[in-house]
Coordinates of C-alpha atoms in Angstrom, one line a residue:
S28 CA -11.9 -15.6 -6.7
E29 CA -10.7 -19.2 -7.5
M30 CA -13.1 -20.6 -4.8
C31 CA -16.0 -18.6 -6.3
I32 CA -15.4 -20.2 -9.7
R33 CA -15.3 -23.6 -8.3
D34 CA -18.5 -22.9 -6.4
R35 CA -20.2 -21.8 -9.5
G36 CA -19.2 -24.8 -11.6
G37 CA -16.4 -23.1 -13.6
D38 CA -18.4 -19.9 -14.5
G39 CA -15.5 -17.6 -13.9
A40 CA -17.0 -14.4 -15.2
S41 CA -20.2 -14.6 -13.0
A42 CA -18.1 -15.5 -10.0
I43 CA -15.7 -12.5 -10.4
V44 CA -18.9 -10.3 -10.8
A45 CA -20.4 -11.6 -7.7
A46 CA -17.2 -11.2 -5.7
A47 CA -16.7 -7.7 -6.8
H48 CA -20.2 -6.9 -5.8
V49 CA -19.7 -8.2 -2.4
C50 CA -16.6 -6.0 -2.1
C51 CA -18.7 -2.9 -3.5
H52 CA -21.3 -3.4 -0.8
A53 CA -18.7 -3.7 2.0
L54 CA -17.1 -0.4 0.6
L55 CA -20.5 1.3 0.9
Q56 CA -20.9 0.1 4.5
L57 CA -17.4 1.2 5.4
S58 CA -18.2 4.7 3.7
A59 CA -21.5 5.1 5.6
E60 CA -19.6 4.3 9.0
R61 CA -16.9 6.8 8.1
A62 CA -19.5 9.5 7.2
A63 CA -21.3 8.8 10.6
G64 CA -18.0 9.1 12.3
G65 CA -17.3 12.4 10.6
R66 CA -20.7 13.9 11.6
T67 CA -20.0 13.0 15.4
A68 CA -16.6 14.6 15.3
G69 CA -17.5 17.8 13.4
A70 CA -18.4 20.2 16.2
G71 CA -15.0 19.3 18.1
A72 CA -12.9 19.7 15.0
A73 CA -14.4 23.2 14.1
G74 CA -13.8 24.4 17.6
A75 CA -10.1 23.3 17.5
T76 CA -9.7 25.1 14.2
S77 CA -11.4 28.3 15.4
A78 CA -9.0 28.4 18.3
G79 CA -6.2 28.8 15.7
N80 CA -4.0 26.0 16.6
G81 CA -3.2 25.1 13.1
A82 CA -3.5 21.3 13.5
L83 CA -5.8 19.0 11.5
A84 CA -9.1 17.9 12.7
C85 CA -8.6 14.5 11.4
A86 CA -6.3 11.7 12.9
Y87 CA -4.2 9.3 10.8
G88 CA -3.5 5.9 12.1
G89 CA -4.6 6.8 15.6
A90 CA -2.2 9.8 15.8
R91 CA -2.9 13.5 15.3
A92 CA -2.1 14.7 11.9
P93 CA 0.7 17.1 11.7
S94 CA 0.5 20.9 11.9
G95 CA 0.3 22.7 8.9
C96 CA -1.0 19.8 6.7
L97 CA -3.2 20.6 3.8
T98 CA -5.4 17.6 4.2
A99 CA -8.3 19.1 6.1
T100 CA -9.3 22.3 7.8
A101 CA -12.5 22.0 9.8
T102 CA -14.4 23.5 7.0
T103 CA -13.5 20.8 4.6
A104 CA -12.9 17.6 6.7
S105 CA -15.4 17.7 9.2
S106 CA -18.3 20.0 8.6
S107 CA -19.7 17.9 5.8
A108 CA -21.0 14.4 6.2
N109 CA -20.1 13.7 2.7
S110 CA -16.3 14.6 3.1
P111 CA -14.0 11.6 2.7
L112 CA -11.5 13.1 5.3
S113 CA -13.1 11.7 8.5
A114 CA -11.7 9.5 11.1
C115 CA -8.3 8.0 10.3
V116 CA -6.4 6.3 7.3
S117 CA -4.3 3.1 7.2
Y118 CA -1.9 1.7 4.6
H119 CA -3.9 -1.6 4.9
A120 CA -7.0 -1.6 2.7
P121 CA -7.7 -5.2 2.1
V122 CA -11.3 -4.6 0.8
H123 CA -10.3 -2.0 -1.7
R124 CA -7.3 -4.2 -3.1
C125 CA -9.4 -7.2 -3.2
L126 CA -11.8 -5.3 -5.4
A127 CA -8.8 -4.0 -7.6
G128 CA -7.6 -7.7 -7.8
L129 CA -11.0 -8.7 -9.1
I130 CA -11.0 -6.0 -11.7
E131 CA -7.6 -7.0 -12.8
I132 CA -8.7 -10.7 -13.2
G133 CA -12.0 -9.9 -14.9
A134 CA -10.6 -7.5 -17.3
K135 CA -7.5 -9.7 -18.3
R136 CA -9.3 -13.1 -18.4
W137 CA -13.0 -12.3 -19.4
H138 CA -12.9 -8.7 -20.6
L139 CA -15.5 -7.7 -18.1
P140 CA -16.7 -4.0 -18.3
L141 CA -16.1 -1.7 -15.3
E142 CA -19.8 -0.8 -15.0
R143 CA -20.7 -4.4 -14.5
L144 CA -18.1 -4.9 -12.0
L145 CA -18.8 -1.7 -10.0
A146 CA -22.5 -1.7 -10.4
P147 CA -23.5 -1.5 -6.7
L148 CA -21.5 1.8 -6.5
L149 CA -23.1 3.3 -9.5
R150 CA -26.7 2.7 -8.5
T151 CA -28.5 6.1 -7.7
G152 CA -32.1 5.2 -8.6
V153 CA -31.6 6.3 -12.2
A154 CA -31.3 3.6 -14.9
G155 CA -28.4 3.6 -17.2
V156 CA -25.8 5.4 -15.1
T157 CA -22.5 4.5 -16.5
G158 CA -20.5 7.7 -16.0
A159 CA -21.6 9.3 -19.2
A160 CA -23.4 12.7 -19.2
G161 CA -27.1 12.3 -18.0
A162 CA -29.2 12.3 -14.8
G163 CA -27.8 10.9 -11.7
V164 CA -24.3 10.8 -13.0
G165 CA -23.2 13.4 -10.3
A166 CA -24.6 11.3 -7.5
S167 CA -23.0 8.1 -8.7
A168 CA -19.6 9.9 -9.1
T169 CA -19.9 11.2 -5.6
L170 CA -20.8 7.9 -4.2
L171 CA -17.9 6.2 -6.1
A172 CA -15.5 8.8 -5.0
R173 CA -16.4 8.4 -1.3
A174 CA -16.5 4.7 -1.2
A175 CA -13.7 3.7 -3.6
L176 CA -11.4 6.5 -4.6
A177 CA -11.0 8.4 -1.3
P178 CA -9.3 5.7 0.7
P179 CA -6.4 5.0 -1.7
L180 CA -6.1 8.7 -2.5
R181 CA -5.7 9.4 1.3
V182 CA -2.9 6.7 1.5
L183 CA -1.0 8.4 -1.5
H184 CA -1.6 11.7 0.2
V185 CA 0.1 10.5 3.4
C186 CA 3.1 9.3 1.4
S187 CA 3.2 12.8 -0.2
Q188 CA 2.9 14.4 3.2
T189 CA 5.8 12.1 4.5
R190 CA 8.0 13.4 1.6
A191 CA 7.1 16.9 2.5
G192 CA 8.4 16.5 6.0
L193 CA 4.9 16.8 7.7
W194 CA 5.4 13.7 9.7
A195 CA 8.9 14.4 10.7
R196 CA 7.8 14.6 14.4
H197 CA 6.7 11.0 14.2
G198 CA 10.2 9.7 13.7
Q199 CA 11.3 7.2 11.2
E200 CA 8.3 5.0 11.5
A201 CA 6.2 7.1 9.2
A202 CA 9.0 7.5 6.5
G203 CA 9.6 3.6 6.9
Q204 CA 5.8 2.9 6.2
A205 CA 5.8 5.1 3.2
A206 CA 9.0 3.7 1.8
L207 CA 7.6 0.0 2.2
Y208 CA 4.3 1.2 0.5
R209 CA 6.1 2.4 -2.6
S210 CA 8.8 -0.2 -2.8
C211 CA 8.9 -2.9 -5.5
Y212 CA 8.9 -5.5 -2.9
F213 CA 5.2 -4.8 -2.0
D214 CA 4.0 -4.0 -5.5
N215 CA 0.5 -5.5 -4.7
F216 CA -0.2 -2.5 -2.5
L217 CA 0.6 0.5 -4.7
D218 CA -0.1 -1.2 -8.0
R219 CA -3.6 -2.1 -7.1
D220 CA -4.3 1.2 -5.6
V221 CA -3.5 2.8 -8.8
L222 CA -5.6 0.3 -10.8
L223 CA -8.7 1.0 -8.5
L224 CA -8.1 4.9 -9.1
Q225 CA -7.9 4.3 -12.7
A226 CA -11.1 2.2 -12.7
G227 CA -12.8 4.8 -10.7
A228 CA -11.5 7.8 -12.9
L229 CA -12.9 5.9 -16.1
V230 CA -16.3 5.4 -14.7
A231 CA -16.7 8.6 -12.7
G232 CA -15.4 10.8 -15.2
G233 CA -12.3 13.1 -15.3
D234 CA -13.9 16.1 -13.6
A235 CA -15.3 13.9 -10.6
F236 CA -11.9 12.3 -10.1
V237 CA -9.7 15.4 -10.3
S238 CA -12.2 17.0 -7.9
A239 CA -11.8 14.1 -5.4
L240 CA -8.2 14.2 -5.7
L241 CA -8.0 17.9 -4.9
N242 CA -10.4 17.5 -2.0
V243 CA -8.7 14.7 -0.3
W244 CA -5.3 16.2 -0.9
G245 CA -6.4 19.6 0.4
L246 CA -5.4 21.4 -2.7
A247 CA -8.8 22.8 -3.9
P248 CA -8.1 26.2 -2.2
L249 CA -4.9 26.6 -4.4
F250 CA -7.1 26.4 -7.5
D251 CA -10.2 28.3 -6.2
R252 CA -11.5 30.8 -8.8
T253 CA -14.4 31.9 -6.8
P254 CA -14.7 35.7 -5.8
S255 CA -12.5 36.4 -2.9
G256 CA -14.6 38.7 -0.9
G257 CA -17.9 39.2 -2.6
G258 CA -20.0 37.7 0.2
S259 CA -23.2 35.6 -0.2
G260 CA -26.6 36.7 -1.1
G261 CA -27.0 39.8 -3.0
G262 CA -24.4 42.1 -1.2
G263 CA -21.5 41.4 -3.4
G264 CA -23.6 41.2 -6.7
G265 CA -25.2 44.5 -5.9
G266 CA -21.9 46.2 -5.4
A267 CA -20.7 44.8 -8.9
A268 CA -23.9 45.8 -10.5
S269 CA -23.9 49.4 -9.2
A270 CA -20.2 49.8 -10.2
A271 CA -21.0 48.5 -13.8
A272 CA -24.0 50.7 -14.0
A273 CA -21.8 53.7 -13.1
G274 CA -19.3 52.6 -15.7
Q275 CA -16.4 51.8 -13.1
A276 CA -14.5 48.6 -12.6
P277 CA -15.9 46.2 -10.2
P278 CA -14.5 46.4 -6.6
P279 CA -11.4 44.1 -5.9
Q280 CA -13.2 41.8 -3.7
A281 CA -15.6 40.9 -6.5
R282 CA -12.9 39.6 -8.9
P283 CA -11.9 36.0 -9.1
S284 CA -8.9 35.2 -7.0
P285 CA -5.9 34.1 -9.1
L286 CA -3.8 31.0 -8.2
R287 CA -1.4 32.1 -5.6
A288 CA 2.0 32.7 -7.1
A289 CA 4.0 31.9 -4.0
L290 CA 3.6 28.5 -2.5
T291 CA 5.1 27.1 0.7
R292 CA 7.4 24.2 0.4
S293 CA 4.9 21.6 1.6
E294 CA 2.2 22.9 -0.7
A295 CA 4.7 22.8 -3.7
L296 CA 5.7 19.4 -2.9
L297 CA 2.1 18.1 -2.4
A298 CA 0.9 19.8 -5.8
E299 CA 4.0 18.2 -7.5
D300 CA 3.0 14.8 -6.3
A301 CA -0.7 15.3 -7.2
L302 CA 0.3 16.1 -10.7
R303 CA 2.6 13.0 -11.0
L304 CA -0.2 11.0 -9.7
L305 CA -2.5 12.3 -12.5
V306 CA 0.2 11.3 -15.1
S307 CA 0.5 7.9 -13.5
I308 CA -3.3 7.4 -13.5
A309 CA -3.3 8.3 -17.2
S310 CA -0.4 6.2 -18.3
E311 CA 0.2 3.3 -15.9
R312 CA -0.2 -0.1 -17.1
E313 CA 1.4 -2.2 -14.6
A314 CA -1.5 -4.0 -13.1
C315 CA -3.5 -4.3 -16.2
G316 CA -2.4 -3.6 -19.7
I317 CA 0.9 -5.6 -20.1
D318 CA 1.6 -9.3 -19.8
E319 CA 3.6 -11.0 -17.0
R320 CA 6.9 -11.1 -18.9
A321 CA 6.7 -7.4 -19.7
R322 CA 6.0 -6.6 -15.9
V323 CA 9.1 -8.8 -15.0
R324 CA 11.2 -6.9 -17.6
R325 CA 9.9 -3.5 -16.6
A326 CA 10.8 -4.3 -12.8
L327 CA 14.3 -5.4 -13.8
V328 CA 15.3 -2.6 -15.9
H329 CA 14.0 0.1 -13.6
R330 CA 16.0 -1.5 -10.7
L331 CA 19.1 -1.6 -12.9
Y332 CA 18.6 2.1 -13.9
L333 CA 19.7 2.7 -10.2
G334 CA 23.0 1.0 -10.7
D335 CA 24.8 -2.2 -11.2
A336 CA 23.6 -4.8 -8.6
P337 CA 24.7 -8.5 -7.9
F338 CA 22.0 -11.1 -8.1
S339 CA 21.4 -11.3 -4.4
I340 CA 20.6 -7.6 -4.3
L341 CA 18.2 -7.9 -7.2
A342 CA 16.5 -10.7 -5.4
E343 CA 16.1 -8.7 -2.3
T344 CA 14.9 -5.4 -3.9
I345 CA 12.5 -6.8 -6.4
S346 CA 9.1 -8.4 -5.8
R347 CA 8.9 -12.2 -5.2
R348 CA 6.4 -12.3 -7.9
V349 CA 9.0 -11.2 -10.4
T350 CA 12.0 -13.4 -9.1
E351 CA 10.0 -16.4 -8.9
H352 CA 8.5 -15.9 -12.5
E353 CA 9.6 -18.6 -14.9
A354 CA 10.8 -16.0 -17.3
F355 CA 13.0 -14.2 -14.8
G356 CA 16.3 -15.8 -16.0
S357 CA 15.8 -15.3 -19.7
V358 CA 14.5 -11.6 -19.1
L359 CA 17.6 -10.8 -17.0
R360 CA 20.0 -12.2 -19.6
D361 CA 18.2 -10.0 -22.3
V362 CA 18.3 -6.7 -20.4
A363 CA 21.6 -7.1 -18.6
I364 CA 25.2 -8.0 -19.0
F365 CA 26.9 -10.0 -16.2
I366 CA 30.2 -8.3 -15.0
P367 CA 32.4 -11.0 -13.4
P368 CA 34.3 -10.2 -10.2
D369 CA 37.6 -8.7 -10.7
S370 CA 39.0 -10.2 -7.4
A371 CA 38.7 -13.0 -4.9
T372 CA 36.6 -10.8 -2.6
A373 CA 34.5 -9.0 -5.2
T374 CA 31.0 -10.1 -6.2
G375 CA 29.9 -10.3 -9.9
R376 CA 27.1 -7.8 -10.7
Y377 CA 24.6 -7.2 -13.7
R378 CA 24.8 -4.0 -15.7
L379 CA 22.0 -2.9 -17.9
R380 CA 22.5 -3.3 -21.7
P381 CA 22.6 -0.3 -24.0
H382 CA 19.4 -1.0 -25.7
A383 CA 17.3 -1.3 -22.5
W384 CA 18.1 2.4 -21.8
A385 CA 15.3 3.2 -24.2
E386 CA 12.7 1.8 -21.8
Y387 CA 13.1 4.4 -19.2
D388 CA 10.0 5.6 -17.6
P389 CA 10.4 8.8 -15.5
Y390 CA 7.2 8.4 -13.7
Y391 CA 7.8 4.7 -12.5
D392 CA 5.4 4.5 -9.6
H393 CA 7.8 2.3 -7.4
Y394 CA 10.6 5.0 -7.4
S395 CA 11.0 7.0 -4.4
H396 CA 11.8 10.6 -5.0
A397 CA 15.5 10.0 -4.5
D398 CA 15.4 7.0 -6.7
A399 CA 13.7 8.9 -9.5
Q400 CA 16.4 11.6 -9.4
R401 CA 19.2 9.1 -9.5
A402 CA 17.7 7.2 -12.3
T403 CA 17.2 10.4 -14.2
E404 CA 20.8 11.5 -13.7
R405 CA 22.0 8.2 -14.8
Y406 CA 19.8 8.2 -17.9
R407 CA 21.2 11.7 -18.8
A408 CA 24.7 10.6 -18.2
H409 CA 24.2 7.7 -20.5
A410 CA 22.5 9.7 -23.2
R411 CA 25.3 12.3 -23.1
A412 CA 27.9 9.8 -23.6
H413 CA 26.2 8.2 -26.5
A414 CA 25.3 11.5 -27.9
H415 CA 29.0 12.6 -27.6
A416 CA 30.2 9.4 -29.5
R417 CA 27.7 10.1 -32.2
G418 CA 28.3 13.9 -32.3
G419 CA 24.9 14.9 -31.5
A420 CA 22.9 16.5 -28.7
P421 CA 22.0 14.2 -25.8
P422 CA 18.1 13.4 -25.8
L423 CA 16.0 14.5 -22.7
P424 CA 14.1 11.8 -20.7
P425 CA 10.7 10.9 -22.2
L426 CA 7.7 13.1 -21.1
L427 CA 5.6 10.0 -21.0
P428 CA 6.1 6.2 -21.0
R429 CA 7.1 4.9 -24.4
Q430 CA 4.2 2.2 -24.2
L431 CA 1.8 5.0 -24.9

C-alpha cells in the first residue's frame, strides 16, 4: 500500500482503493477456479457418499477430510457449482488478508466506506447495490460470500473440527496448525480473517452472512425447518389439503421438522464455536476500532489472565508487534505488578493489577478453549475473593466485552 501511495503522488485514499480492487478481482478469479473444480469433482463425490462410506467429498490441505465431519455431504459440497466447499482449504490466504489489511488502513486513515473498497465484489449489473434491500442484493451477497467470506470461514471451521477431534487421525500436525493460527504470536492471521468477515457481514447483510456460515460449517441441516417428508411437487401439499378439508390434522411428514434435541459431541462443539464466532463478529474491535496502545494493553492483560509470567515468557507468547511497540513498557507497568524473585534461582514475574481484572473479555479470539476455561476460572476466583472481602456475591464474567 505504501508503494501504491508513492506511485500515485501521495494520494493515499485512491491508492488504497485501487489496491483493494486488485485484490477483489483476484478473489473473483480464485472463486471461479474453485467453482470450476467443484463441478469437475461433483460426480465422484456423489458416488462416494451414495456408497455410504460417511467420509467427506472435499479434501483439506491435500488430505482426505475426517469421517463424520459436518462440512460437506455430497449434496451440499459438490452438487452445486456455487458451493464454497469445493477443493481444499489452507491456513495461508494472502490475498484475503491483504484485502483485510487494506480495509483496516483505509478505514483508520481515510475513513473509506466498505462499498467503495469492495466495489468489484458488489457489481451485479444493477446500479446502487450496497447491501440494502433492493434488486440484485441477493446476487451480490452470494458473490461476496463465495469470493471473500467462504475461505476464512473454512479456516475457522477447520480449527473447530480440530477441537472436536475430527482430525485426530492426522496426528499432532493438525492440532499444531490450529494452535498457531489462534495464538497471539500470529495475530495477523486470525485478526484479519475476523476483520474481513466483519466487513462482509456489514455489506452482505446479516441473513446472507449467517447463511454462509451455516453452509460452510455444515450446520444448516440442524436448523432446517422445512417439511421432513412432504416430498416435492403436489404430493405432500395434496395430502395436507385433503386432511385439512376433512377436518383432520396434517400427516406427520408434512409438519416442519424441529431442531434435533440430541446432538453428537462433534455437532455440539461445532455449533458452540459457530455461536462464539457470531459473537466475535459482532463485538471484536482488535483490528479496526481501537488504537495501537489499546491493542498492546489488551494483549498484555489477557496473557496475564492466564497466570503470572516473567518478562521472557511474555515476550515469547505475545506478538512481536506488541512487544516492540514504544508503549509496551509503560502499559506493562500500568497493568501489572513486578514480583521480585524470592531466591537466587527464582525468576521475577509480573502479576496483573486488581483494576485490570475489569477488562476481562470471555470471547477473546486468541484464547484456545483450554485458555478460555483457565482465564474464566481465574477471573471467578479473583471475583469471589474480592466479593468475600466486601461481603457481597461474586460477579459473573461479562457476557460481552465491556468496550461495547
